[in-house]
């Protein structure tokens, strides 16, 4: 009798689902692992985005579901951008009755004396899957108290998202060595500028260094933002993105790359359909196993997102 692990079982399920074809290709379980939701009309407002920004409006899961996709999104892991502790609770409350939400990456300050209390309390909710920090916290000699906070995340079976500039991948490698039990997710492929040409050598070295660590994943998100830094909309030609995409796929392989949209932030550079098509078509060109992993299975390993009745 052949026994399959959970990932193999999910791959078989994905392959069977793929027998149903649409104009966009096989039907897949697609978890968008980088979305932001907020409501400026709440009492007290929101610290992000700022007034005057095109993002300054109520953005909820139903608004994401209203976007025209290249491939249908079947769930999301939300990333909290607000530093207010109470906004983590607001997202958990938002998720309570919406099975579309399969996880929340919160926002807590690892240097806060109350960090352990906040982390333990929030982790009691299974939908709370980790926190995000800025890569500035990983520079230089990391204080032992901060390392202790990161170790607590590992003890609580939570992940750490890290956002920052092109130096971020290299910084992640050091933390991954210091806290090998902590699952770490690089956000936005390190926010490298996408130029259509070979990526910078320093960023590439950092990507390779991070990918060597078994506890580091990379979120393929913010590609169009990286391609539109000089103004206007991002190119839609997939070949424009190939040098950067080839670099992360070569380094991380089929089991460590995660799909994320960075919606609604990405809409300044491209609509959801155009943005999604770039990374999805590229993943599809690498084979069914790579595509299924990219869409949801790799994120299951990194975040341990929660399957919820009624989601599909």
CSV table of C-alpha atoms in Angstrom, one decimal:
chain,number,residue,atom,x,y,z
A,1,UNK,CA,0.0,0.0,0.0
A,2,UNK,CA,1.4,3.4,-1.0
A,3,UNK,CA,1.1,6.1,1.7
A,4,UNK,CA,1.1,9.8,0.6
A,5,UNK,CA,2.0,12.8,2.8
A,6,UNK,CA,-0.4,15.7,2.9
A,7,UNK,CA,1.5,17.7,0.2
A,8,UNK,CA,1.3,14.7,-2.2
A,9,UNK,CA,-2.4,14.2,-1.5
A,10,UNK,CA,-3.0,17.9,-2.3
A,11,UNK,CA,-1.0,17.6,-5.5
A,12,UNK,CA,-3.1,14.7,-6.6
A,13,UNK,CA,-6.3,16.7,-5.7
A,14,UNK,CA,-4.9,19.7,-7.7
A,15,UNK,CA,-4.2,17.4,-10.7
A,16,UNK,CA,-7.7,16.0,-10.6
A,17,UNK,CA,-9.2,19.4,-10.4
A,18,UNK,CA,-7.0,20.5,-13.3
A,19,UNK,CA,-9.0,18.1,-15.5
A,20,UNK,CA,-11.6,20.9,-15.6
A,21,UNK,CA,-10.3,23.5,-18.1
A,22,UNK,CA,-11.3,27.1,-18.5
A,23,UNK,CA,-10.2,29.7,-21.1
A,24,UNK,CA,-7.4,30.7,-18.6
A,25,UNK,CA,-6.2,27.1,-18.1
A,26,UNK,CA,-6.7,24.6,-15.3
A,27,UNK,CA,-8.9,25.4,-12.3
A,28,UNK,CA,-6.7,25.6,-9.2
A,29,UNK,CA,-6.9,26.4,-5.5
A,30,UNK,CA,-5.3,29.9,-5.5
A,31,UNK,CA,-4.6,31.6,-2.2
A,32,UNK,CA,-3.6,35.2,-2.6
A,33,UNK,CA,-1.1,35.5,0.2
A,34,UNK,CA,-0.6,39.3,0.2
A,35,UNK,CA,-3.7,41.5,0.5
A,36,UNK,CA,-4.5,44.5,2.6
A,37,UNK,CA,-7.9,45.3,4.1
A,38,UNK,CA,-8.9,48.4,6.1
A,39,UNK,CA,-11.7,50.8,6.7
A,40,UNK,CA,-10.9,54.5,7.2
A,41,UNK,CA,-14.5,55.2,8.3
A,42,UNK,CA,-13.9,53.2,11.6
A,43,UNK,CA,-13.8,55.2,14.8
A,44,UNK,CA,-10.3,56.6,15.0
A,45,UNK,CA,-9.6,56.0,11.4
A,46,UNK,CA,-6.5,54.1,10.1
A,47,UNK,CA,-2.8,54.9,10.3
A,48,UNK,CA,-2.3,53.6,6.8
A,49,UNK,CA,-3.0,54.5,4.0
A,50,UNK,CA,-2.8,58.2,4.4
A,51,UNK,CA,-5.5,60.7,3.5
A,52,UNK,CA,-5.2,61.9,-0.1
A,53,UNK,CA,-3.9,58.5,-1.3
A,54,UNK,CA,-5.9,56.7,-3.9
A,55,UNK,CA,-5.8,53.8,-1.5
A,56,UNK,CA,-7.6,55.8,1.2
A,57,UNK,CA,-11.0,54.2,1.0
A,58,UNK,CA,-12.8,51.2,2.5
A,59,UNK,CA,-11.2,48.0,1.2
A,60,UNK,CA,-12.7,44.7,2.2
A,61,UNK,CA,-12.6,41.0,1.0
A,62,UNK,CA,-15.7,41.5,-1.0
A,63,UNK,CA,-13.9,44.2,-3.0
A,64,UNK,CA,-11.1,41.8,-3.8
A,65,UNK,CA,-13.7,39.2,-5.0
A,66,UNK,CA,-15.1,41.9,-7.3
A,67,UNK,CA,-11.8,42.2,-9.2
A,68,UNK,CA,-11.6,40.5,-12.5
A,69,UNK,CA,-8.8,37.9,-12.2
A,70,UNK,CA,-6.8,36.0,-14.8
A,71,UNK,CA,-7.4,32.9,-12.6
A,72,UNK,CA,-10.1,32.8,-9.9
A,73,UNK,CA,-8.8,33.5,-6.4
A,74,UNK,CA,-10.2,31.0,-3.9
A,75,UNK,CA,-8.8,32.4,-0.6
A,76,UNK,CA,-6.5,34.9,0.9
A,77,UNK,CA,-3.9,35.5,3.6
A,78,UNK,CA,-4.1,39.1,4.8
A,79,UNK,CA,-1.1,41.1,5.7
A,80,UNK,CA,-1.7,43.9,8.3
A,81,UNK,CA,0.1,47.1,7.5
A,82,UNK,CA,-1.1,49.0,10.6
A,83,UNK,CA,1.1,49.1,13.7
A,84,UNK,CA,-1.9,49.3,16.0
A,85,UNK,CA,-2.3,46.2,18.1
A,86,UNK,CA,-6.1,46.5,18.0
A,87,UNK,CA,-6.1,46.3,14.2
A,88,UNK,CA,-5.0,42.7,14.4
A,89,UNK,CA,-8.2,42.0,16.3
A,90,UNK,CA,-10.2,43.9,13.7
A,91,UNK,CA,-8.9,41.6,11.0
A,92,UNK,CA,-9.6,38.5,13.0
A,93,UNK,CA,-13.1,39.8,13.6
A,94,UNK,CA,-13.4,40.5,9.8
A,95,UNK,CA,-12.3,36.9,9.1
A,96,UNK,CA,-14.6,35.2,11.7
A,97,UNK,CA,-17.5,34.6,9.3
A,98,UNK,CA,-15.7,34.8,6.0
A,99,UNK,CA,-14.2,31.4,5.0
A,100,UNK,CA,-12.4,33.2,2.1
A,101,UNK,CA,-9.9,34.4,4.6
A,102,UNK,CA,-7.6,31.5,5.5
A,103,UNK,CA,-5.0,33.4,7.5
A,104,UNK,CA,-3.8,36.7,8.9
A,105,UNK,CA,-0.2,37.9,9.1
A,106,UNK,CA,-0.4,40.5,11.8
A,107,UNK,CA,1.6,43.5,12.9
A,108,UNK,CA,3.4,43.5,16.3
A,109,UNK,CA,6.5,45.2,17.4
A,110,UNK,CA,9.0,42.5,18.6
A,111,UNK,CA,10.7,45.1,20.8
A,112,UNK,CA,7.5,45.9,22.7
A,113,UNK,CA,7.7,44.8,26.3
A,114,UNK,CA,4.2,43.4,25.8
A,115,UNK,CA,5.1,41.5,22.7
A,116,UNK,CA,4.9,38.0,24.3
A,117,UNK,CA,1.5,38.8,25.8
A,118,UNK,CA,0.1,40.1,22.5
A,119,UNK,CA,1.6,37.2,20.5
A,120,UNK,CA,0.3,34.5,22.8
A,121,UNK,CA,-3.1,36.0,23.0
A,122,UNK,CA,-3.5,36.4,19.2
A,123,UNK,CA,-2.1,33.0,18.5
A,124,UNK,CA,-5.0,31.4,20.4
A,125,UNK,CA,-7.0,32.2,17.2
A,126,UNK,CA,-6.0,29.7,14.6
A,127,UNK,CA,-6.4,32.2,11.8
A,128,UNK,CA,-3.5,34.3,13.2
A,129,UNK,CA,-0.5,32.9,11.3
A,130,UNK,CA,2.3,35.3,12.0
A,131,UNK,CA,3.6,38.8,11.9
A,132,UNK,CA,5.4,41.1,9.5
A,133,UNK,CA,8.4,43.3,10.3
A,134,UNK,CA,10.6,45.7,8.4
A,135,UNK,CA,14.0,44.4,7.4
A,136,UNK,CA,15.6,47.3,9.4
A,137,UNK,CA,15.1,45.2,12.5
A,138,UNK,CA,17.5,42.6,11.0
A,139,UNK,CA,20.4,44.9,10.4
A,140,UNK,CA,23.6,44.7,12.5
A,141,UNK,CA,23.8,42.8,15.7
A,142,UNK,CA,20.2,41.9,16.6
A,143,UNK,CA,19.5,42.4,20.3
A,144,UNK,CA,19.0,39.2,22.3
A,145,UNK,CA,15.6,40.4,23.4
A,146,UNK,CA,14.5,40.7,19.7
A,147,UNK,CA,15.9,37.3,19.0
A,148,UNK,CA,13.8,36.0,21.9
A,149,UNK,CA,10.7,37.5,20.3
A,150,UNK,CA,11.5,35.7,17.0
A,151,UNK,CA,12.0,32.5,18.9
A,152,UNK,CA,8.7,32.9,20.6
A,153,UNK,CA,7.1,33.1,17.1
A,154,UNK,CA,8.6,29.7,16.3
A,155,UNK,CA,7.4,28.2,19.6
A,156,UNK,CA,3.9,29.4,18.8
A,157,UNK,CA,4.1,27.9,15.3
A,158,UNK,CA,3.8,31.3,13.7
A,159,UNK,CA,5.7,32.7,10.6
A,160,UNK,CA,7.6,35.9,10.1
A,161,UNK,CA,7.1,38.0,7.0
A,162,UNK,CA,9.9,40.5,6.3
A,163,UNK,CA,9.5,43.5,4.1
A,164,UNK,CA,12.3,45.8,2.9
A,165,UNK,CA,14.6,46.8,0.1
A,166,UNK,CA,16.9,44.8,-2.1
A,167,UNK,CA,19.3,44.1,0.8
A,168,UNK,CA,16.5,42.2,2.6
A,169,UNK,CA,17.2,38.7,1.2
A,170,UNK,CA,20.7,38.8,2.5
A,171,UNK,CA,19.5,39.9,5.9
A,172,UNK,CA,17.0,37.1,6.1
A,173,UNK,CA,19.7,34.5,5.7
A,174,UNK,CA,21.4,35.6,8.9
A,175,UNK,CA,18.1,35.5,10.9
A,176,UNK,CA,17.3,32.1,9.4
A,177,UNK,CA,20.6,30.7,10.7
A,178,UNK,CA,20.0,32.3,14.2
A,179,UNK,CA,16.5,31.0,14.6
A,180,UNK,CA,16.3,27.8,12.4
A,181,UNK,CA,12.9,26.8,13.7
A,182,UNK,CA,11.3,30.1,12.5
A,183,UNK,CA,9.5,30.0,9.1
A,184,UNK,CA,10.4,33.2,7.3
A,185,UNK,CA,8.8,34.7,4.2
A,186,UNK,CA,10.5,37.3,2.1
A,187,UNK,CA,8.0,39.8,0.9
A,188,UNK,CA,7.9,41.2,-2.7
A,189,UNK,CA,11.0,39.3,-3.8
A,190,UNK,CA,13.0,42.0,-1.9
A,191,UNK,CA,11.4,45.0,-3.7
A,192,UNK,CA,14.1,44.9,-6.4
A,193,UNK,CA,13.5,47.3,-9.4
A,194,UNK,CA,12.3,45.2,-12.3
A,195,UNK,CA,13.9,46.6,-15.5
A,196,UNK,CA,13.6,43.8,-18.0
A,197,UNK,CA,17.4,43.3,-17.7
A,198,UNK,CA,19.5,41.1,-15.5
A,199,UNK,CA,18.8,42.0,-11.8
A,200,UNK,CA,21.5,43.7,-9.6
A,201,UNK,CA,24.3,41.4,-8.5
A,202,UNK,CA,23.9,42.3,-4.8
A,203,UNK,CA,20.2,41.4,-4.8
A,204,UNK,CA,20.9,38.2,-6.7
A,205,UNK,CA,23.5,37.1,-4.1
A,206,UNK,CA,21.1,37.8,-1.3
A,207,UNK,CA,18.4,35.8,-3.0
A,208,UNK,CA,20.7,32.8,-3.4
A,209,UNK,CA,21.9,33.1,0.2
A,210,UNK,CA,18.3,33.2,1.6
A,211,UNK,CA,17.2,30.3,-0.6
A,212,UNK,CA,19.9,28.1,0.9
A,213,UNK,CA,18.1,28.2,4.2
A,214,UNK,CA,15.4,25.5,4.6
A,215,UNK,CA,13.2,27.8,6.7
A,216,UNK,CA,13.0,30.7,4.1
A,217,UNK,CA,10.2,31.2,1.5
A,218,UNK,CA,9.9,34.0,-1.1
A,219,UNK,CA,6.6,35.7,-2.0
A,220,UNK,CA,6.4,36.6,-5.6
A,221,UNK,CA,4.5,39.9,-5.3
A,222,UNK,CA,5.0,43.6,-6.1
A,223,UNK,CA,6.4,42.7,-9.5
A,224,UNK,CA,4.4,45.3,-11.3
A,225,UNK,CA,5.2,47.9,-8.7
A,226,UNK,CA,8.9,47.2,-9.2
A,227,UNK,CA,8.4,47.6,-12.9
A,228,UNK,CA,6.6,51.0,-12.6
A,229,UNK,CA,8.9,52.9,-10.4
A,230,UNK,CA,9.7,55.4,-13.1
A,231,UNK,CA,6.0,56.3,-13.6
A,232,UNK,CA,3.1,55.1,-15.6
A,233,UNK,CA,1.7,51.5,-15.8
A,234,UNK,CA,3.9,48.4,-15.7
A,235,UNK,CA,4.7,46.5,-18.9
A,236,UNK,CA,2.5,43.6,-19.6
A,237,UNK,CA,5.0,41.6,-21.7
A,238,UNK,CA,5.9,38.6,-19.6
A,239,UNK,CA,9.5,38.6,-21.0
A,240,UNK,CA,10.1,41.9,-19.2
A,241,UNK,CA,9.8,40.0,-15.9
A,242,UNK,CA,11.6,36.9,-16.9
A,243,UNK,CA,15.1,37.8,-15.6
A,244,UNK,CA,13.8,38.4,-12.1
A,245,UNK,CA,11.4,35.5,-12.1
A,246,UNK,CA,14.1,33.1,-13.5
A,247,UNK,CA,16.4,34.2,-10.7
A,248,UNK,CA,13.9,33.4,-7.8
A,249,UNK,CA,12.7,30.2,-9.4
A,250,UNK,CA,16.3,29.0,-9.9
A,251,UNK,CA,17.2,29.9,-6.4
A,252,UNK,CA,14.1,28.8,-4.4
A,253,UNK,CA,12.8,26.0,-6.6
A,254,UNK,CA,9.2,24.6,-6.9
A,255,UNK,CA,8.5,24.4,-3.2
A,256,UNK,CA,9.5,27.7,-1.8
A,257,UNK,CA,7.7,30.4,-3.9
A,258,UNK,CA,4.4,31.8,-2.9
A,259,UNK,CA,1.8,33.8,-4.9
A,260,UNK,CA,0.8,37.3,-3.6
A,261,UNK,CA,-0.9,40.3,-5.3
A,262,UNK,CA,-0.1,43.2,-2.9
A,263,UNK,CA,-3.7,44.3,-3.7
A,264,UNK,CA,-4.9,47.0,-3.6
A,265,UNK,CA,-1.4,48.6,-3.7
A,266,UNK,CA,-0.6,47.0,-7.0
A,267,UNK,CA,-3.5,48.7,-8.8
A,268,UNK,CA,-1.5,51.8,-9.4
A,269,UNK,CA,0.8,49.8,-11.6
A,270,UNK,CA,-1.6,47.3,-13.1
A,271,UNK,CA,-5.1,45.9,-12.7
A,272,UNK,CA,-5.5,42.6,-10.9
A,273,UNK,CA,-6.0,40.6,-14.1
A,274,UNK,CA,-2.8,41.9,-15.8
A,275,UNK,CA,-0.8,41.6,-12.6
A,276,UNK,CA,-1.9,38.1,-11.9
A,277,UNK,CA,-1.3,36.9,-15.4
A,278,UNK,CA,2.4,37.7,-15.3
A,279,UNK,CA,3.3,35.5,-12.4
A,280,UNK,CA,0.6,32.8,-13.0
A,281,UNK,CA,1.6,32.2,-16.7
A,282,UNK,CA,5.2,32.1,-15.7
A,283,UNK,CA,4.5,29.5,-13.0
A,284,UNK,CA,2.4,27.5,-15.4
A,285,UNK,CA,5.3,27.3,-17.9
A,286,UNK,CA,7.3,25.5,-15.2
A,287,UNK,CA,4.9,22.5,-14.9
A,288,UNK,CA,1.8,21.5,-13.0
A,289,UNK,CA,3.6,20.7,-9.8
A,290,UNK,CA,5.3,24.1,-9.8
A,291,UNK,CA,2.0,25.9,-10.5
A,292,UNK,CA,0.1,24.0,-7.8
A,293,UNK,CA,2.8,24.7,-5.3
A,294,UNK,CA,3.0,28.4,-6.2
A,295,UNK,CA,-0.8,28.8,-6.0
A,296,UNK,CA,-1.4,27.4,-2.5
A,297,UNK,CA,0.7,24.4,-1.4
A,298,UNK,CA,3.9,26.3,-0.7
A,299,UNK,CA,2.0,28.8,1.3
A,300,UNK,CA,0.4,25.9,3.3
A,301,UNK,CA,4.0,24.9,4.3
A,302,UNK,CA,5.1,28.5,5.1
A,303,UNK,CA,2.0,29.8,6.9
A,304,UNK,CA,0.0,26.7,7.7
A,305,UNK,CA,-3.1,28.5,6.5
A,306,UNK,CA,-6.4,27.2,7.8
A,307,UNK,CA,-8.8,25.3,5.6
A,308,UNK,CA,-12.3,26.5,6.3
A,309,UNK,CA,-15.7,24.9,5.6
A,310,UNK,CA,-17.5,26.6,2.8
A,311,UNK,CA,-14.4,28.2,1.2
A,312,UNK,CA,-14.6,26.3,-2.1
